[in-house]
Coordinates of C-alpha atoms in Angstrom, one line a residue:
M710 CA 0.0 0.0 0.0
S711 CA 1.3 3.5 -0.9
D712 CA 2.1 6.1 1.8
M713 CA -0.9 8.2 0.8
G714 CA -3.0 5.1 1.1
R715 CA -1.9 4.6 4.6
M716 CA -2.8 8.3 5.3
E717 CA -6.4 7.6 4.1
K718 CA -6.7 4.8 6.7
M719 CA -6.2 7.2 9.6
D720 CA -9.2 7.5 11.8
S721 CA -9.2 11.3 11.5
V722 CA -7.2 14.0 9.8
I723 CA -4.8 15.7 12.2
E724 CA -5.0 19.4 12.2
P725 CA -1.9 20.7 10.3
M726 CA -0.9 23.3 12.9
L727 CA -1.1 20.7 15.7
L728 CA 1.1 18.3 13.7
E729 CA 3.9 20.8 13.9
S730 CA 4.0 20.1 17.7
V731 CA 4.6 16.4 17.3
K732 CA 7.8 15.7 19.2
L733 CA 10.5 14.5 16.8
E734 CA 14.0 13.2 17.6
E735 CA 16.8 15.7 17.7
A736 CA 17.8 16.6 14.1
Q737 CA 21.1 18.1 12.9
K738 CA 20.9 21.7 11.9
K739 CA 24.1 22.1 9.7
N740 CA 22.6 21.2 6.4
Q741 CA 19.5 23.3 7.0
Y742 CA 21.7 26.3 7.5
I743 CA 23.7 25.4 4.4
G744 CA 20.5 25.1 2.3
A745 CA 19.2 28.4 3.6
V746 CA 22.4 30.2 2.9
C747 CA 22.6 28.7 -0.7
V748 CA 19.1 29.6 -1.7
S749 CA 19.5 33.1 0.0
L750 CA 22.2 33.8 -2.6
G751 CA 19.1 34.6 -4.7
A752 CA 18.3 37.3 -2.2
V753 CA 21.8 38.7 -2.7
C754 CA 21.1 38.8 -6.4
A755 CA 17.9 40.7 -5.7
G756 CA 19.7 43.2 -3.5
T757 CA 22.3 43.9 -6.1
V758 CA 19.7 44.7 -8.8
L759 CA 17.6 46.8 -6.4
A760 CA 20.6 48.9 -5.4
W761 CA 22.4 49.1 -8.8
T762 CA 20.7 52.3 -9.9
S763 CA 22.0 54.2 -6.9
P764 CA 25.7 54.3 -7.8
V765 CA 25.2 53.9 -11.6
L766 CA 22.6 56.6 -12.6
P767 CA 24.8 59.5 -11.4
Q768 CA 27.5 58.2 -13.8
I769 CA 25.4 57.7 -16.9
Q770 CA 22.6 60.3 -16.5
I771 CA 22.8 63.8 -18.1
P772 CA 22.9 66.5 -15.4
K773 CA 19.8 68.7 -15.7
S774 CA 21.9 71.7 -16.6
N775 CA 23.6 69.8 -19.5
M776 CA 20.5 68.1 -20.9
T777 CA 21.0 69.6 -24.3
N778 CA 24.6 68.2 -24.6
A779 CA 23.7 64.5 -25.0
T780 CA 26.3 62.6 -26.9
G781 CA 25.5 60.2 -29.8
G782 CA 25.8 56.4 -29.6
V783 CA 28.6 54.1 -30.7
S784 CA 28.7 50.7 -32.3
L785 CA 28.3 47.5 -30.2
N786 CA 31.8 46.4 -31.1
E787 CA 33.2 49.6 -29.8
T788 CA 31.2 49.2 -26.6
I789 CA 32.4 45.6 -26.1
L790 CA 36.0 46.6 -26.6
T791 CA 35.6 49.4 -24.1
N792 CA 34.0 47.1 -21.6
L793 CA 36.6 44.4 -21.9
T794 CA 39.3 47.1 -21.4
Q795 CA 37.6 48.2 -18.2
V796 CA 37.3 44.7 -16.9
L797 CA 41.1 44.2 -17.4
G798 CA 41.6 47.0 -14.9
N799 CA 41.4 50.3 -16.7
A800 CA 39.5 52.0 -13.9
T801 CA 40.1 55.4 -15.3
L802 CA 37.3 55.0 -17.8
N803 CA 34.0 56.7 -17.0
S804 CA 30.6 56.6 -18.5
T805 CA 31.4 59.2 -21.1
D806 CA 33.8 56.7 -22.7
I807 CA 30.9 54.2 -23.0
G808 CA 29.3 56.4 -25.6
F809 CA 25.8 57.2 -24.4
K810 CA 24.0 59.1 -21.7
L811 CA 20.5 58.9 -20.3
T812 CA 18.0 61.7 -19.9
E813 CA 16.2 62.1 -16.6
S814 CA 13.1 60.3 -17.8
E815 CA 15.2 57.5 -19.3
G816 CA 17.0 57.1 -16.0
S817 CA 13.7 56.9 -14.2
L818 CA 12.5 54.2 -16.5
V819 CA 15.7 52.2 -16.0
G820 CA 15.0 52.2 -12.3
S821 CA 11.3 51.3 -12.6
M822 CA 11.6 48.5 -15.3
L823 CA 12.7 46.2 -12.5
A824 CA 9.3 46.5 -10.8
I825 CA 7.5 45.8 -14.1
G826 CA 9.3 42.5 -14.6
A827 CA 8.7 41.6 -10.9
L828 CA 5.0 42.4 -11.2
I829 CA 4.7 39.9 -14.1
S830 CA 6.7 37.0 -12.5
A831 CA 5.5 37.1 -8.8
I832 CA 2.5 34.8 -9.3
P833 CA 3.9 32.6 -12.1
G834 CA 7.0 32.0 -10.0
G835 CA 5.1 30.0 -7.4
Y836 CA 3.1 28.1 -10.1
I837 CA 6.3 27.1 -12.0
A838 CA 7.8 26.0 -8.6
D839 CA 4.9 23.6 -8.2
R840 CA 5.5 22.2 -11.7
I841 CA 9.2 21.8 -11.9
G842 CA 10.3 21.9 -8.2
R843 CA 11.7 24.4 -5.8
R844 CA 15.4 23.6 -6.5
N845 CA 15.0 23.7 -10.3
I846 CA 13.1 27.0 -10.4
N847 CA 15.8 28.7 -8.2
M848 CA 18.4 27.4 -10.6
L849 CA 16.5 28.8 -13.6
I850 CA 16.1 32.1 -11.9
A851 CA 19.8 32.6 -12.2
I852 CA 19.5 32.8 -16.0
P853 CA 17.6 36.1 -16.2
Y854 CA 20.0 37.6 -13.7
I855 CA 22.9 36.6 -15.8
I856 CA 21.2 37.9 -19.0
N857 CA 20.6 41.2 -17.1
W858 CA 24.3 41.7 -16.3
L859 CA 25.5 40.7 -19.8
L860 CA 23.1 43.1 -21.4
I861 CA 24.3 45.9 -19.1
V862 CA 28.0 45.4 -19.6
F863 CA 27.6 45.4 -23.4
A864 CA 24.9 48.1 -23.5
S865 CA 25.2 50.7 -26.3
N866 CA 21.9 52.5 -25.7
A867 CA 19.1 53.0 -23.2
V868 CA 16.9 50.3 -24.7
M869 CA 19.4 47.6 -23.8
L870 CA 19.3 48.8 -20.2
Y871 CA 15.5 48.7 -20.2
I872 CA 15.6 45.1 -21.4
A873 CA 18.3 44.2 -18.9
R874 CA 16.3 45.6 -16.0
F875 CA 13.2 43.9 -17.1
F876 CA 15.0 40.5 -17.0
A877 CA 16.3 41.4 -13.6
G878 CA 12.8 42.2 -12.5
L879 CA 11.5 38.8 -13.8
A880 CA 14.1 37.0 -11.6
T881 CA 13.6 39.2 -8.6
G882 CA 9.8 38.9 -8.5
A883 CA 10.1 35.1 -8.8
V884 CA 12.9 34.7 -6.2
C885 CA 11.0 36.6 -3.6
V886 CA 8.5 33.8 -3.8
T887 CA 10.6 30.7 -4.4
A888 CA 13.6 31.3 -2.1
P889 CA 11.4 31.7 1.1
M890 CA 9.4 28.8 -0.1
Y891 CA 12.5 26.6 -0.3
I892 CA 13.6 27.7 3.2
G893 CA 10.2 27.2 4.7
E894 CA 10.0 23.6 3.4
I895 CA 13.5 22.5 4.5
A896 CA 13.6 24.1 8.0
E897 CA 12.2 22.3 11.0
V898 CA 10.0 24.3 13.3
S899 CA 12.6 25.2 15.9
V900 CA 14.8 27.1 13.4
R901 CA 12.2 28.2 10.8
G902 CA 12.0 31.8 12.0
R903 CA 15.8 32.2 12.2
L904 CA 16.4 30.6 8.8
G905 CA 13.5 32.6 7.3
S906 CA 15.3 35.9 8.3
F907 CA 18.3 34.9 6.1
F908 CA 16.5 36.1 3.0
Q909 CA 16.0 39.7 4.3
M910 CA 19.6 39.8 5.7
C911 CA 21.1 38.5 2.4
L912 CA 19.0 41.1 0.5
C913 CA 20.5 43.8 2.6
F914 CA 24.0 42.3 2.0
G915 CA 23.4 42.5 -1.7
I916 CA 22.6 46.2 -1.4
F917 CA 25.7 46.8 0.8
L918 CA 27.9 44.9 -1.7
T919 CA 26.6 47.0 -4.6
Y920 CA 27.2 50.3 -2.8
L921 CA 30.7 49.2 -1.7
V922 CA 31.9 47.9 -5.1
G923 CA 30.1 50.8 -6.9
A924 CA 32.1 53.3 -4.8
L925 CA 35.4 51.6 -6.0
L926 CA 34.7 50.7 -9.6
P927 CA 33.0 52.4 -12.6
W928 CA 29.5 51.1 -13.5
V929 CA 30.6 48.6 -16.1
G930 CA 33.2 47.1 -13.7
L931 CA 30.6 46.9 -11.0
S932 CA 28.3 45.0 -13.3
W933 CA 31.0 42.5 -14.2
V934 CA 31.6 41.8 -10.5
L935 CA 27.9 41.3 -9.8
L936 CA 27.6 38.9 -12.6
A937 CA 29.5 36.3 -10.5
I938 CA 26.7 36.1 -7.9
P939 CA 23.9 34.5 -10.0
I940 CA 26.5 32.1 -11.4
L941 CA 27.4 31.1 -7.8
F942 CA 23.7 30.9 -7.0
A943 CA 23.0 28.4 -9.8
I944 CA 26.0 26.3 -8.9
A945 CA 25.1 26.2 -5.2
M946 CA 21.5 25.1 -5.9
Y947 CA 22.7 22.4 -8.2
F948 CA 24.3 20.5 -5.3
L949 CA 21.2 20.7 -3.1
P950 CA 18.2 18.3 -3.1
D951 CA 14.7 19.5 -3.7
T952 CA 12.4 20.0 -0.7
P953 CA 10.7 17.0 0.9
V954 CA 7.3 18.8 0.6
Y955 CA 7.6 19.1 -3.2
L956 CA 8.9 15.5 -3.5
I957 CA 6.0 14.1 -1.5
K958 CA 3.5 16.2 -3.5
C959 CA 4.9 14.6 -6.6
G960 CA 4.6 11.1 -5.1
R961 CA 8.4 10.7 -4.9
V962 CA 8.4 9.3 -1.4
T963 CA 11.8 7.7 -1.6
D964 CA 13.4 10.9 -2.8
A965 CA 11.6 12.8 0.0
D966 CA 13.0 10.4 2.5
K967 CA 16.5 11.1 1.2
S968 CA 15.9 14.8 1.2
L969 CA 14.8 14.8 4.9
R970 CA 17.8 12.7 5.9
Y971 CA 20.1 15.2 4.1
F972 CA 18.6 18.1 6.0
R973 CA 18.0 16.3 9.4
G974 CA 21.0 13.9 9.5
P975 CA 21.4 10.3 8.2
N976 CA 20.3 8.7 11.5
Y977 CA 17.2 10.8 11.9
N978 CA 13.8 9.0 12.1
V979 CA 11.9 10.8 9.4
S980 CA 8.6 8.9 9.6
N981 CA 6.8 11.3 11.9
E982 CA 7.7 14.3 9.9
M983 CA 6.7 12.6 6.7
K984 CA 3.3 12.1 8.2
V985 CA 3.1 15.8 9.1
I986 CA 3.9 16.8 5.5
E987 CA 1.4 14.4 4.0
A988 CA -1.4 15.6 6.3
N989 CA -0.6 19.2 5.5
L990 CA -0.7 18.6 1.8
A991 CA -4.0 16.7 2.1
A992 CA -5.6 19.5 4.1
S993 CA -4.4 22.2 1.7
E994 CA -5.9 20.3 -1.3
E995 CA -9.2 20.2 0.5
K996 CA -9.3 23.9 1.2
K997 CA -8.3 25.4 -2.2
A998 CA -10.2 28.6 -2.9
G999 CA -10.7 31.1 -5.8
L1000 CA -11.0 34.9 -6.2
K1001 CA -14.6 35.1 -5.0
D1002 CA -13.6 33.6 -1.7
L1003 CA -11.4 36.6 -0.9
V1004 CA -14.6 38.6 -0.2
A1005 CA -16.9 35.8 0.7
S1006 CA -16.8 36.5 4.5
R1007 CA -16.2 39.5 6.7
G1008 CA -13.0 38.0 8.0
N1009 CA -11.6 37.5 4.6
R1010 CA -12.4 41.0 3.5
K1011 CA -10.8 42.6 6.6
A1012 CA -7.7 40.3 6.2
M1013 CA -7.3 41.3 2.5
I1014 CA -7.8 45.0 3.2
A1015 CA -5.2 44.9 6.1
A1016 CA -2.7 43.0 4.0
L1017 CA -3.1 45.1 0.9
G1018 CA -3.0 48.3 3.0
L1019 CA 0.2 47.3 4.7
M1020 CA 1.8 46.5 1.3
L1021 CA 0.7 49.8 -0.1
F1022 CA 2.1 51.8 2.8
Q1023 CA 5.3 49.8 2.8
Q1024 CA 6.1 51.0 -0.7
M1025 CA 4.5 54.4 -0.6
S1026 CA 6.7 55.2 2.4
G1027 CA 9.4 55.8 -0.2
I1028 CA 11.7 53.0 1.0
N1029 CA 12.7 51.8 -2.5
A1030 CA 13.1 55.3 -3.7
V1031 CA 15.6 55.8 -1.0
I1032 CA 17.4 52.5 -1.8
F1033 CA 17.4 53.1 -5.6
Y1034 CA 18.5 56.8 -5.3
T1035 CA 20.6 57.0 -2.2
V1036 CA 23.7 58.4 -4.1
P1037 CA 21.6 61.0 -6.1
I1038 CA 19.9 62.1 -2.9
F1039 CA 23.3 62.9 -1.3
Q1040 CA 24.6 64.5 -4.4
S1041 CA 21.6 66.8 -4.6
A1042 CA 21.9 67.6 -0.9
G1043 CA 25.4 68.9 -1.6
T1044 CA 26.8 67.7 1.8
S1045 CA 30.5 67.6 2.6
M1046 CA 30.5 63.8 3.0
S1047 CA 31.1 61.7 -0.1
S1048 CA 27.8 60.4 -1.5
D1049 CA 29.4 57.0 -2.0
V1050 CA 30.6 56.8 1.6
A1051 CA 27.2 57.9 2.8
A1052 CA 25.5 55.2 0.7
V1053 CA 27.8 52.5 2.0
T1054 CA 27.1 53.7 5.6
V1055 CA 23.3 53.5 5.0
S1056 CA 23.6 49.9 3.6
I1057 CA 25.8 48.7 6.5
V1058 CA 23.1 50.0 8.9
Q1059 CA 20.4 48.3 6.9
F1060 CA 22.2 45.0 7.0
V1061 CA 22.9 45.2 10.8
I1062 CA 19.4 46.3 11.7
A1063 CA 17.9 43.5 9.5
Y1064 CA 19.7 41.0 11.8
V1065 CA 18.7 42.8 15.0
A1066 CA 15.1 43.0 13.9
A1067 CA 15.0 39.2 13.4
M1068 CA 16.1 38.8 17.0
I1069 CA 13.6 41.2 18.7
I1070 CA 10.6 41.1 16.4
D1071 CA 8.7 38.7 18.8
K1072 CA 9.4 40.8 21.9
R1073 CA 6.4 43.1 21.4
G1074 CA 3.2 43.1 19.3
R1075 CA 3.0 43.6 15.6
R1076 CA 1.0 46.9 15.9
F1077 CA 3.6 48.3 18.3
Y1078 CA 6.4 47.9 15.9
L1079 CA 4.4 49.0 12.9
M1080 CA 3.4 52.3 14.5
L1081 CA 6.9 52.8 16.0
S1082 CA 8.2 52.3 12.5
S1083 CA 5.8 54.5 10.6
I1084 CA 6.1 57.4 13.1
G1085 CA 10.0 57.1 13.1
M1086 CA 10.0 57.1 9.3
M1087 CA 7.6 60.0 9.1
V1088 CA 9.9 62.1 11.3
C1089 CA 12.9 61.2 9.2
V1090 CA 11.4 62.1 5.8
A1091 CA 10.0 65.3 7.3
A1092 CA 13.6 66.1 8.4
L1093 CA 14.9 65.4 4.9
G1094 CA 12.1 67.7 3.5
L1095 CA 13.2 70.4 5.9
Y1096 CA 16.8 70.1 4.9
F1097 CA 16.0 70.6 1.2
H1098 CA 13.6 73.4 2.1
L1099 CA 16.4 75.2 4.1
K1100 CA 18.8 74.6 1.3
L1101 CA 16.4 76.0 -1.3
N1102 CA 16.1 79.2 0.8
K1103 CA 19.9 79.3 1.2
I1104 CA 19.7 78.9 5.0
S1105 CA 22.6 77.1 6.6
F1106 CA 24.1 76.5 10.0
A1107 CA 26.8 74.3 11.6
G1108 CA 26.0 70.6 11.5
L1109 CA 23.2 70.9 8.9
G1110 CA 25.2 68.9 6.4
M1111 CA 24.9 65.8 8.6
L1112 CA 21.1 65.9 8.5
P1113 CA 20.6 63.9 5.3
L1114 CA 22.9 61.1 6.4
S1115 CA 21.4 60.8 9.9
S1116 CA 17.8 61.0 8.6
L1117 CA 18.4 58.3 6.0
V1118 CA 20.2 56.0 8.5
L1119 CA 17.3 56.4 11.1
F1120 CA 14.8 56.0 8.3
I1121 CA 16.3 52.6 7.4
V1122 CA 16.4 51.6 11.1
A1123 CA 12.7 52.5 11.5
F1124 CA 11.8 50.7 8.3
S1125 CA 13.7 47.5 9.3
L1126 CA 11.9 47.3 12.7
G1127 CA 8.4 47.4 11.3
L1128 CA 7.2 48.3 7.9
G1129 CA 10.0 46.2 6.3
P1130 CA 9.5 42.7 7.8
I1131 CA 6.0 42.8 9.4
P1132 CA 3.8 43.2 6.3
W1133 CA 5.3 39.9 4.9
M1134 CA 5.1 38.2 8.3
I1135 CA 1.6 39.2 9.1
L1136 CA 0.4 38.2 5.7
S1137 CA 0.6 34.5 6.6
E1138 CA -1.1 35.2 9.9
L1139 CA -4.1 37.2 8.6
L1140 CA -5.1 35.1 5.6
A1141 CA -7.2 32.0 6.2
P1142 CA -5.6 28.8 4.9
E1143 CA -8.1 28.4 2.1
I1144 CA -7.4 31.9 0.6
K1145 CA -3.7 32.1 1.4
G1146 CA -2.5 31.0 -2.0
V1147 CA -4.5 33.4 -4.2
G1148 CA -4.5 36.2 -1.5
S1149 CA -0.7 36.1 -1.2
G1150 CA -0.3 36.3 -5.0
I1151 CA -2.5 39.4 -5.2
T1152 CA -0.7 41.1 -2.3
V1153 CA 2.7 40.4 -3.8
M1154 CA 1.6 41.8 -7.2
T1155 CA 0.2 44.9 -5.3
N1156 CA 3.6 45.4 -3.6
W1157 CA 5.5 45.3 -6.9
L1158 CA 2.9 47.6 -8.6
F1159 CA 3.7 50.3 -6.0
V1160 CA 7.4 49.6 -6.3
F1161 CA 7.0 50.7 -9.9
V1162 CA 4.9 53.7 -9.1
V1163 CA 7.3 55.0 -6.5
T1164 CA 10.6 54.4 -8.3
F1165 CA 9.3 55.8 -11.5
S1166 CA 7.6 58.9 -10.0
F1167 CA 10.3 59.8 -7.3
P1168 CA 13.0 61.3 -9.6
L1169 CA 10.3 63.1 -11.6
M1170 CA 8.7 64.5 -8.4
N1171 CA 12.1 65.4 -7.0
S1172 CA 12.9 67.3 -10.2
G1173 CA 9.5 68.9 -10.8
L1174 CA 8.3 69.6 -7.2
G1175 CA 11.7 69.8 -5.4
G1176 CA 13.2 67.6 -2.8
H1177 CA 11.4 69.4 0.1
I1178 CA 7.8 68.8 -1.3
T1179 CA 8.6 65.2 -2.3
F1180 CA 9.7 64.2 1.1
Y1181 CA 6.9 66.1 2.8
V1182 CA 4.5 64.0 0.6
F1183 CA 6.1 60.8 2.0
A1184 CA 5.7 62.2 5.5
V1185 CA 2.0 62.7 5.0
I1186 CA 1.6 59.1 3.6
L1187 CA 3.4 57.8 6.7
F1188 CA 1.0 59.7 8.9
L1189 CA -1.9 58.0 7.1
A1190 CA 0.0 54.6 7.5
T1191 CA 0.1 55.2 11.3
C1192 CA -3.6 55.9 11.4
F1193 CA -4.4 52.8 9.2
V1194 CA -2.4 50.5 11.6
Y1195 CA -4.0 52.0 14.7
Y1196 CA -7.6 51.8 13.5
Y1197 CA -7.6 48.8 11.2
V1198 CA -4.7 46.3 11.6
P1199 CA -5.5 43.6 14.3
E1200 CA -2.9 42.4 16.7
T1201 CA -1.9 38.8 15.8
K1202 CA 1.1 38.2 18.2
G1203 CA 0.4 35.3 20.6
K1204 CA -2.8 34.2 18.9
T1205 CA -3.5 31.0 17.1
L1206 CA -4.8 31.1 13.5
S1207 CA -8.3 30.2 14.6
E1208 CA -8.3 33.1 17.2
I1209 CA -7.2 35.5 14.5
Q1210 CA -10.0 34.4 12.2
M1211 CA -12.5 34.8 15.1
L1212 CA -11.2 38.3 15.7
L1213 CA -11.4 39.3 12.0
N1214 CA -15.0 37.9 11.7
K1215 CA -16.4 40.0 14.7

């Protein structure tokens, strides 16, 4: 009799959440950490493409005062020769030698094309992972990242950059779904939270790496260096097994047994955990839902509004505008500190705080951290607006030049404590099991939609309205975010899934 047949003979179906509490023999953790680190190389790839525009756009974009002096293009062969020369160490070359420059609107589109690609691939990424496996989809994701960097280093015009960023977006939208999926399915309950935090930390590391190398090398050299990361990602995934959840879902029970023994240790008794996985899969098949079920009950409607609202405010806070355009912000501020040094400083803080946040996120309630985060971010962007307002009116005093750096650093700290991790965390807590699949897909698409809106509009707002008004607008949005959390988002910490659903349906 097959394993699934034996499950059907059980007297009753054990509740999936209760099955996680079944006491299992002590498992080894080493290979679980190795697997999480390897798949989180995809997050490093995502961080590099998110941050790439910050050190690069100032090098290839025409200054506003020189907009009429755009240079013509050169042939692809000349561009290839120039790029190869730069890779061999001629660090004296700059973007003028490449042969093309971007207008302000072209630079804005280069930044926002990433979000368009991610918007398209977010939902299909999960579907393809179910078809070909978590391991295989993560290996394939490395391909559009590699195409992105090759198109960039051989780019001879803006269109090649658009296409490159679109491919980067396709990979990023998918990896934000498939990498956490892989980690969640290989990690045992006792380390799932810690390993789950690797993705955000590695994303921040990718941002830091891009800022650091971007401060040392011209933009083509930076892109050649970053090309190595998706290659390493694909190689690392090749040597890992697929997840036991996927293998059992496909009926490959023997392979699932081998996978569990790889991640738990060769002497680990896998039978109890195999039963847990089989029961969870059986329960999820019974509770599949469609779009209409998202609004079928009061609880589902409130959960979707809360989840979508948090995703909206996460992006409309301006966080990706800050990450994409850190260097231009400091250049326009005209502070005495090097913009590259300031950007590296911001990225180091972001990486460190991502780790600290993972350690303290369960100390207080979700609402507490969300409101602390939105209020702190509101104060920081208001301070940035004030700085640009004072600069516009030619008002200066001692220490004013440090305001942009301190504001951005504290902005990143506040974001990493609340509006950064919690919307993703609370998503799985708010949505009922039967709508989690379709509801998560819609919220991820919403998130990337607003990434596009903010990253495309920010440089245009900054140019058309001025830095002071732009950041004042973000401050108003964050005030509304605070009100939304206070009046609408329920507290989920310390509550079971059934208790949360009862609270939502009141």
